Amino acid sequence: MKLTFLGTGTSQGVPVIGCQCEVCHSTDRRDRRLRTSAMVEIGSKRVIIDAGPDFRYQMLREGVRHIDAILLTHEHKDHTGGIDDVRAFNFVDYPTIHTMHIYANEPTIRAVRHDFAYAFSENKYAGVPEIELHTIDESRSFDIDGIDIIPIVGKHSERFRSVGFRLGALAYLTDMNYLAPSEEAKLNGIDTLVINALRWQRHSSHYSVSEALELIERVAPRQAFITHMSHHIGLHSQLESRLPRGVYPAYDGLRVEIDD
């Protein structure tokens, strides 16, 4: 299995528009963070987790020509805003049309239907995205072309929840600040954990660094990567020196091989 971090920034990305802080003016490419997204490759299958506003550029940067499915963690625009660009994959082999399969929970599916209504209308105009939506049952695993996926439901805020995913030895969690014990138990035995950590200070809808490290310590994966980081987390070079052994700040373009 191969994991590629397509984006590791928060909803505003890094640098933040108009910001004069040292992180936003860093010349270290690891401090330039697009909106959070990842690509998982298992054999010939390729699954994307979240398709935010930077989706088009992320696909171009990685030279991606086909996708088998997209998993959406939740309905916020920094995770769904790029869905229109799946039409490039629909028509890459025209006249053959490749339907894009998108999997998400019911609130997220509802938001996608609303935000991209033109793709689901009865009288679609030429060139709109060809999408098939799949509503997942958050309490049960599901299968994509032989890949078993376990949903892991976390609290994003009092109003929202976010769904993480376990694919074999990998678990990917973003936009959360609490996991119930029953959901945390789904992480038992994983090799690699990806978890959001917005900043050092506590936040109402995301794990802080210390909270993420507490969860990592309980789960005890072989390795863990922090993602969905804001500019308030500091410079990448300083952050990596402050993390314990086996825990790393992810960065855009990082590729990780995972034995499954």
mmCIF file of C-alpha atoms in Angstrom:
data_model
loop_
_atom_site.group_PDB
_atom_site.id
_atom_site.type_symbol
_atom_site.label_atom_id
_atom_site.label_comp_id
_atom_site.label_asym_id
_atom_site.label_seq_id
_atom_site.Cartn_x
_atom_site.Cartn_y
_atom_site.Cartn_z
ATOM 1 C CA MET A 1 0.000 0.000 0.000
ATOM 2 C CA LYS A 2 1.198 3.503 -0.791
ATOM 3 C CA LEU A 3 -0.079 6.674 0.863
ATOM 4 C CA THR A 4 0.504 10.083 -0.732
ATOM 5 C CA PHE A 5 -0.323 13.275 1.118
ATOM 6 C CA LEU A 6 -1.932 15.542 -1.470
ATOM 7 C CA GLY A 7 -2.577 18.352 0.989
ATOM 8 C CA THR A 8 -1.839 18.817 4.686
ATOM 9 C CA GLY A 9 -3.188 22.299 5.409
ATOM 10 C CA THR A 10 -6.290 23.536 7.121
ATOM 11 C CA SER A 11 -9.313 25.151 5.453
ATOM 12 C CA GLN A 12 -7.374 28.307 4.529
ATOM 13 C CA GLY A 13 -4.250 26.487 3.405
ATOM 14 C CA VAL A 14 -0.737 27.737 4.140
ATOM 15 C CA PRO A 15 0.294 30.429 3.382
ATOM 16 C CA VAL A 16 -2.861 32.218 4.455
ATOM 17 C CA ILE A 17 -3.938 35.104 2.251
ATOM 18 C CA GLY A 18 -2.490 38.364 3.561
ATOM 19 C CA CYS A 19 -0.664 36.786 6.514
ATOM 20 C CA GLN A 20 2.795 38.122 7.411
ATOM 21 C CA CYS A 21 3.868 35.388 9.864
ATOM 22 C CA GLU A 22 7.132 33.478 9.464
ATOM 23 C CA VAL A 23 5.329 30.275 8.495
ATOM 24 C CA CYS A 24 3.409 31.931 5.664
ATOM 25 C CA HIS A 25 6.668 33.477 4.415
ATOM 26 C CA SER A 26 8.778 30.334 4.855
ATOM 27 C CA THR A 27 10.911 29.213 1.915
ATOM 28 C CA ASP A 28 10.738 25.574 3.094
ATOM 29 C CA ARG A 29 8.396 23.830 0.645
ATOM 30 C CA ARG A 30 7.128 21.658 3.507
ATOM 31 C CA ASP A 31 5.472 24.774 4.960
ATOM 32 C CA ARG A 32 3.344 25.277 1.846
ATOM 33 C CA ARG A 33 0.175 23.322 2.539
ATOM 34 C CA LEU A 34 -2.805 22.797 0.249
ATOM 35 C CA ARG A 35 -6.167 21.771 1.681
ATOM 36 C CA THR A 36 -6.111 18.351 3.314
ATOM 37 C CA SER A 37 -6.426 15.333 1.034
ATOM 38 C CA ALA A 38 -4.701 11.994 0.504
ATOM 39 C CA MET A 39 -4.310 9.260 -2.100
ATOM 40 C CA VAL A 40 -4.170 5.571 -1.213
ATOM 41 C CA GLU A 41 -2.912 3.054 -3.773
ATOM 42 C CA ILE A 42 -3.433 -0.659 -3.227
ATOM 43 C CA GLY A 43 -2.210 -2.711 -6.152
ATOM 44 C CA SER A 44 -3.719 -1.121 -9.248
ATOM 45 C CA LYS A 45 -6.525 0.547 -7.290
ATOM 46 C CA ARG A 46 -6.408 4.231 -6.418
ATOM 47 C CA VAL A 47 -8.668 5.875 -3.836
ATOM 48 C CA ILE A 48 -8.715 9.585 -2.992
ATOM 49 C CA ILE A 49 -9.739 10.816 0.460
ATOM 50 C CA ASP A 50 -11.418 14.232 0.142
ATOM 51 C CA ALA A 51 -11.538 16.498 -2.904
ATOM 52 C CA GLY A 52 -11.267 20.092 -1.751
ATOM 53 C CA PRO A 53 -10.664 23.339 -3.667
ATOM 54 C CA ASP A 54 -7.093 22.300 -4.527
ATOM 55 C CA PHE A 55 -8.120 18.938 -6.025
ATOM 56 C CA ARG A 56 -7.352 19.906 -9.647
ATOM 57 C CA TYR A 57 -3.821 21.057 -8.895
ATOM 58 C CA GLN A 58 -3.159 18.065 -6.636
ATOM 59 C CA MET A 59 -4.098 15.677 -9.440
ATOM 60 C CA LEU A 60 -1.926 17.543 -11.944
ATOM 61 C CA ARG A 61 1.033 17.663 -9.577
ATOM 62 C CA GLU A 62 0.911 13.901 -8.974
ATOM 63 C CA GLY A 63 0.245 13.045 -12.627
ATOM 64 C CA VAL A 64 -2.940 11.132 -11.808
ATOM 65 C CA ARG A 65 -4.867 9.827 -14.827
ATOM 66 C CA HIS A 66 -7.423 7.562 -13.200
ATOM 67 C CA ILE A 67 -9.223 7.242 -9.875
ATOM 68 C CA ASP A 68 -11.317 4.287 -8.782
ATOM 69 C CA ALA A 69 -13.211 6.095 -6.015
ATOM 70 C CA ILE A 70 -13.337 9.120 -3.750
ATOM 71 C CA LEU A 71 -14.050 8.918 -0.017
ATOM 72 C CA LEU A 72 -15.398 12.056 1.642
ATOM 73 C CA THR A 73 -14.889 12.565 5.352
ATOM 74 C CA HIS A 74 -17.565 15.263 5.764
ATOM 75 C CA GLU A 75 -19.452 17.993 3.966
ATOM 76 C CA HIS A 76 -17.292 21.087 4.514
ATOM 77 C CA LYS A 77 -16.103 22.878 1.394
ATOM 78 C CA ASP A 78 -12.381 22.445 2.089
ATOM 79 C CA HIS A 79 -13.064 18.710 1.639
ATOM 80 C CA THR A 80 -15.654 18.728 -1.160
ATOM 81 C CA GLY A 81 -15.146 21.936 -3.125
ATOM 82 C CA GLY A 82 -13.189 20.353 -5.983
ATOM 83 C CA ILE A 83 -15.706 17.675 -6.948
ATOM 84 C CA ASP A 84 -16.608 19.381 -10.228
ATOM 85 C CA ASP A 85 -13.114 18.567 -11.495
ATOM 86 C CA VAL A 86 -13.821 14.821 -11.532
ATOM 87 C CA ARG A 87 -15.237 15.428 -15.026
ATOM 88 C CA ALA A 88 -11.671 15.413 -16.332
ATOM 89 C CA PHE A 89 -11.467 11.768 -15.250
ATOM 90 C CA ASN A 90 -14.925 11.051 -16.696
ATOM 91 C CA PHE A 91 -13.816 12.027 -20.199
ATOM 92 C CA VAL A 92 -10.079 11.277 -20.231
ATOM 93 C CA ASP A 93 -10.714 8.302 -22.578
ATOM 94 C CA TYR A 94 -13.643 9.829 -24.488
ATOM 95 C CA PRO A 95 -15.874 8.489 -26.043
ATOM 96 C CA THR A 96 -15.587 6.007 -23.168
ATOM 97 C CA ILE A 97 -17.018 7.689 -20.067
ATOM 98 C CA HIS A 98 -15.734 6.692 -16.639
ATOM 99 C CA THR A 99 -18.295 7.352 -13.911
ATOM 100 C CA MET A 100 -16.751 8.630 -10.683
ATOM 101 C CA HIS A 101 -17.855 6.764 -7.570
ATOM 102 C CA ILE A 102 -18.064 8.865 -4.425
ATOM 103 C CA TYR A 103 -18.644 7.358 -0.967
ATOM 104 C CA ALA A 104 -19.774 9.337 2.077
ATOM 105 C CA ASN A 105 -22.263 9.422 4.915
ATOM 106 C CA GLU A 106 -25.805 10.692 4.442
ATOM 107 C CA PRO A 107 -25.244 14.372 5.431
ATOM 108 C CA THR A 108 -22.281 14.630 3.068
ATOM 109 C CA ILE A 109 -24.115 12.968 0.186
ATOM 110 C CA ARG A 110 -26.974 15.409 0.730
ATOM 111 C CA ALA A 111 -24.558 18.364 0.624
ATOM 112 C CA VAL A 112 -22.911 17.122 -2.581
ATOM 113 C CA ARG A 113 -26.297 16.752 -4.277
ATOM 114 C CA HIS A 114 -27.169 20.295 -3.246
ATOM 115 C CA ASP A 115 -23.851 21.970 -4.083
ATOM 116 C CA PHE A 116 -23.433 20.215 -7.434
ATOM 117 C CA ALA A 117 -27.111 19.899 -8.344
ATOM 118 C CA TYR A 118 -26.394 20.362 -12.054
ATOM 119 C CA ALA A 119 -24.573 17.010 -12.068
ATOM 120 C CA PHE A 120 -27.694 15.193 -10.865
ATOM 121 C CA SER A 121 -30.485 16.965 -12.738
ATOM 122 C CA GLU A 122 -32.773 15.041 -15.087
ATOM 123 C CA ASN A 123 -31.783 17.179 -18.071
ATOM 124 C CA LYS A 124 -28.028 17.485 -17.676
ATOM 125 C CA TYR A 125 -26.107 19.642 -20.107
ATOM 126 C CA ALA A 126 -23.055 18.258 -21.920
ATOM 127 C CA GLY A 127 -19.827 17.981 -19.992
ATOM 128 C CA VAL A 128 -21.137 17.996 -16.428
ATOM 129 C CA PRO A 129 -19.520 15.543 -14.006
ATOM 130 C CA GLU A 130 -20.667 11.935 -14.244
ATOM 131 C CA ILE A 131 -20.954 10.886 -10.606
ATOM 132 C CA GLU A 132 -22.463 7.913 -8.798
ATOM 133 C CA LEU A 133 -23.021 8.577 -5.115
ATOM 134 C CA HIS A 134 -22.848 5.800 -2.518
ATOM 135 C CA THR A 135 -24.242 6.437 0.960
ATOM 136 C CA ILE A 136 -22.251 4.483 3.526
ATOM 137 C CA ASP A 137 -23.573 2.996 6.743
ATOM 138 C CA GLU A 138 -21.228 4.471 9.351
ATOM 139 C CA SER A 139 -21.645 1.413 11.569
ATOM 140 C CA ARG A 140 -20.531 -1.143 8.956
ATOM 141 C CA SER A 141 -17.532 -1.774 6.738
ATOM 142 C CA PHE A 142 -17.943 -1.509 2.981
ATOM 143 C CA ASP A 143 -16.065 -2.722 -0.065
ATOM 144 C CA ILE A 144 -14.606 -0.884 -3.043
ATOM 145 C CA ASP A 145 -13.274 -3.251 -5.711
ATOM 146 C CA GLY A 146 -12.053 -5.719 -3.110
ATOM 147 C CA ILE A 147 -10.729 -3.087 -0.672
ATOM 148 C CA ASP A 148 -12.372 -3.423 2.737
ATOM 149 C CA ILE A 149 -12.962 -0.037 4.368
ATOM 150 C CA ILE A 150 -14.016 0.548 7.970
ATOM 151 C CA PRO A 151 -15.666 3.892 8.819
ATOM 152 C CA ILE A 152 -14.467 5.555 12.033
ATOM 153 C CA VAL A 153 -16.852 8.256 13.208
ATOM 154 C CA GLY A 154 -15.498 11.210 15.166
ATOM 155 C CA LYS A 155 -16.901 14.394 16.648
ATOM 156 C CA HIS A 156 -15.975 17.466 14.587
ATOM 157 C CA SER A 157 -18.008 19.899 16.682
ATOM 158 C CA GLU A 158 -21.363 20.033 18.430
ATOM 159 C CA ARG A 159 -22.983 20.326 14.987
ATOM 160 C CA PHE A 160 -20.863 18.099 12.760
ATOM 161 C CA ARG A 161 -19.240 14.695 12.659
ATOM 162 C CA SER A 162 -16.419 13.510 10.445
ATOM 163 C CA VAL A 163 -15.830 9.990 9.163
ATOM 164 C CA GLY A 164 -12.319 8.599 9.137
ATOM 165 C CA PHE A 165 -11.405 5.443 7.295
ATOM 166 C CA ARG A 166 -9.385 2.331 8.017
ATOM 167 C CA LEU A 167 -7.954 0.552 5.003
ATOM 168 C CA GLY A 168 -6.072 -2.489 6.246
ATOM 169 C CA ALA A 169 -3.093 -1.327 8.291
ATOM 170 C CA LEU A 170 -3.760 2.364 7.614
ATOM 171 C CA ALA A 171 -6.200 4.623 9.445
ATOM 172 C CA TYR A 172 -6.876 8.177 8.297
ATOM 173 C CA LEU A 173 -8.626 10.664 10.602
ATOM 174 C CA THR A 174 -9.169 14.351 9.952
ATOM 175 C CA ASP A 175 -11.373 17.171 11.265
ATOM 176 C CA MET A 176 -12.029 15.525 14.609
ATOM 177 C CA ASN A 177 -11.488 16.369 18.244
ATOM 178 C CA TYR A 178 -13.073 13.317 19.886
ATOM 179 C CA LEU A 179 -13.476 9.595 19.267
ATOM 180 C CA ALA A 180 -15.812 7.477 21.367
ATOM 181 C CA PRO A 181 -14.119 4.404 22.879
ATOM 182 C CA SER A 182 -16.035 2.108 20.527
ATOM 183 C CA GLU A 183 -14.709 4.037 17.515
ATOM 184 C CA GLU A 184 -11.188 4.240 18.901
ATOM 185 C CA ALA A 185 -11.236 0.434 19.261
ATOM 186 C CA LYS A 186 -11.447 0.198 15.465
ATOM 187 C CA LEU A 187 -7.840 1.448 15.386
ATOM 188 C CA ASN A 188 -6.484 -1.593 17.237
ATOM 189 C CA GLY A 189 -3.555 -3.219 15.469
ATOM 190 C CA ILE A 190 -2.951 -0.576 12.810
ATOM 191 C CA ASP A 191 0.533 0.068 11.483
ATOM 192 C CA THR A 192 0.088 3.693 10.378
ATOM 193 C CA LEU A 193 -2.171 6.410 11.780
ATOM 194 C CA VAL A 194 -2.848 9.747 10.106
ATOM 195 C CA ILE A 195 -4.515 12.261 12.414
ATOM 196 C CA ASN A 196 -5.372 15.933 12.297
ATOM 197 C CA ALA A 197 -3.701 18.395 14.665
ATOM 198 C CA LEU A 198 -4.645 21.973 13.911
ATOM 199 C CA ARG A 199 -2.317 23.800 16.303
ATOM 200 C CA TRP A 200 -0.744 23.569 19.762
ATOM 201 C CA GLN A 201 -3.651 25.325 21.490
ATOM 202 C CA ARG A 202 -6.934 23.502 22.049
ATOM 203 C CA HIS A 203 -9.657 24.048 19.481
ATOM 204 C CA SER A 204 -13.422 23.463 19.482
ATOM 205 C CA SER A 205 -13.502 21.235 16.399
ATOM 206 C CA HIS A 206 -10.013 19.782 15.807
ATOM 207 C CA TYR A 207 -7.441 17.924 17.824
ATOM 208 C CA SER A 208 -4.577 19.992 19.163
ATOM 209 C CA VAL A 209 -1.069 18.543 18.926
ATOM 210 C CA SER A 210 -1.175 17.335 22.535
ATOM 211 C CA GLU A 211 -4.596 15.726 22.071
ATOM 212 C CA ALA A 212 -3.452 13.988 18.889
ATOM 213 C CA LEU A 213 -0.355 12.706 20.689
ATOM 214 C CA GLU A 214 -2.495 11.318 23.511
ATOM 215 C CA LEU A 215 -4.557 9.340 21.015
ATOM 216 C CA ILE A 216 -1.428 8.149 19.208
ATOM 217 C CA GLU A 217 0.020 6.946 22.507
ATOM 218 C CA ARG A 218 -3.126 4.955 23.305
ATOM 219 C CA VAL A 219 -3.371 3.386 19.839
ATOM 220 C CA ALA A 220 0.396 2.738 19.612
ATOM 221 C CA PRO A 221 0.829 2.464 15.821
ATOM 222 C CA ARG A 222 4.296 1.820 14.410
ATOM 223 C CA GLN A 223 4.220 5.293 12.883
ATOM 224 C CA ALA A 224 1.900 8.281 12.896
ATOM 225 C CA PHE A 225 1.589 11.397 10.750
ATOM 226 C CA ILE A 226 -0.033 14.705 11.622
ATOM 227 C CA THR A 227 -2.090 16.487 8.970
ATOM 228 C CA HIS A 228 -4.637 19.346 8.621
ATOM 229 C CA MET A 229 -2.201 21.819 10.167
ATOM 230 C CA SER A 230 -2.688 25.573 10.319
ATOM 231 C CA HIS A 231 0.071 28.173 10.202
ATOM 232 C CA HIS A 232 -0.322 28.479 13.990
ATOM 233 C CA ILE A 233 1.407 25.119 14.412
ATOM 234 C CA GLY A 234 4.728 26.710 13.468
ATOM 235 C CA LEU A 235 7.497 25.883 11.040
ATOM 236 C CA HIS A 236 7.749 22.296 9.838
ATOM 237 C CA SER A 237 11.408 22.071 10.855
ATOM 238 C CA GLN A 238 10.606 23.140 14.411
ATOM 239 C CA LEU A 239 7.516 20.966 14.675
ATOM 240 C CA GLU A 240 9.293 17.752 13.706
ATOM 241 C CA SER A 241 11.934 18.357 16.375
ATOM 242 C CA ARG A 242 9.229 18.620 19.061
ATOM 243 C CA LEU A 243 7.399 15.401 18.230
ATOM 244 C CA PRO A 244 8.168 12.040 19.865
ATOM 245 C CA ARG A 245 9.862 9.173 18.055
ATOM 246 C CA GLY A 246 7.671 7.615 15.388
ATOM 247 C CA VAL A 247 5.436 10.680 14.972
ATOM 248 C CA TYR A 248 6.002 12.951 11.991
ATOM 249 C CA PRO A 249 4.442 16.094 10.549
ATOM 250 C CA ALA A 250 3.207 15.236 7.069
ATOM 251 C CA TYR A 251 3.806 17.583 4.159
ATOM 252 C CA ASP A 252 2.379 17.926 0.675
ATOM 253 C CA GLY A 253 3.811 15.331 -1.683
ATOM 254 C CA LEU A 254 5.082 13.012 1.079
ATOM 255 C CA ARG A 255 4.822 9.339 0.063
ATOM 256 C CA VAL A 256 4.695 6.552 2.610
ATOM 257 C CA GLU A 257 4.942 2.806 1.906
ATOM 258 C CA ILE A 258 2.834 0.690 4.269
ATOM 259 C CA ASP A 259 3.095 -3.071 4.614
ATOM 260 C CA ASP A 260 -0.356 -4.591 4.740
#
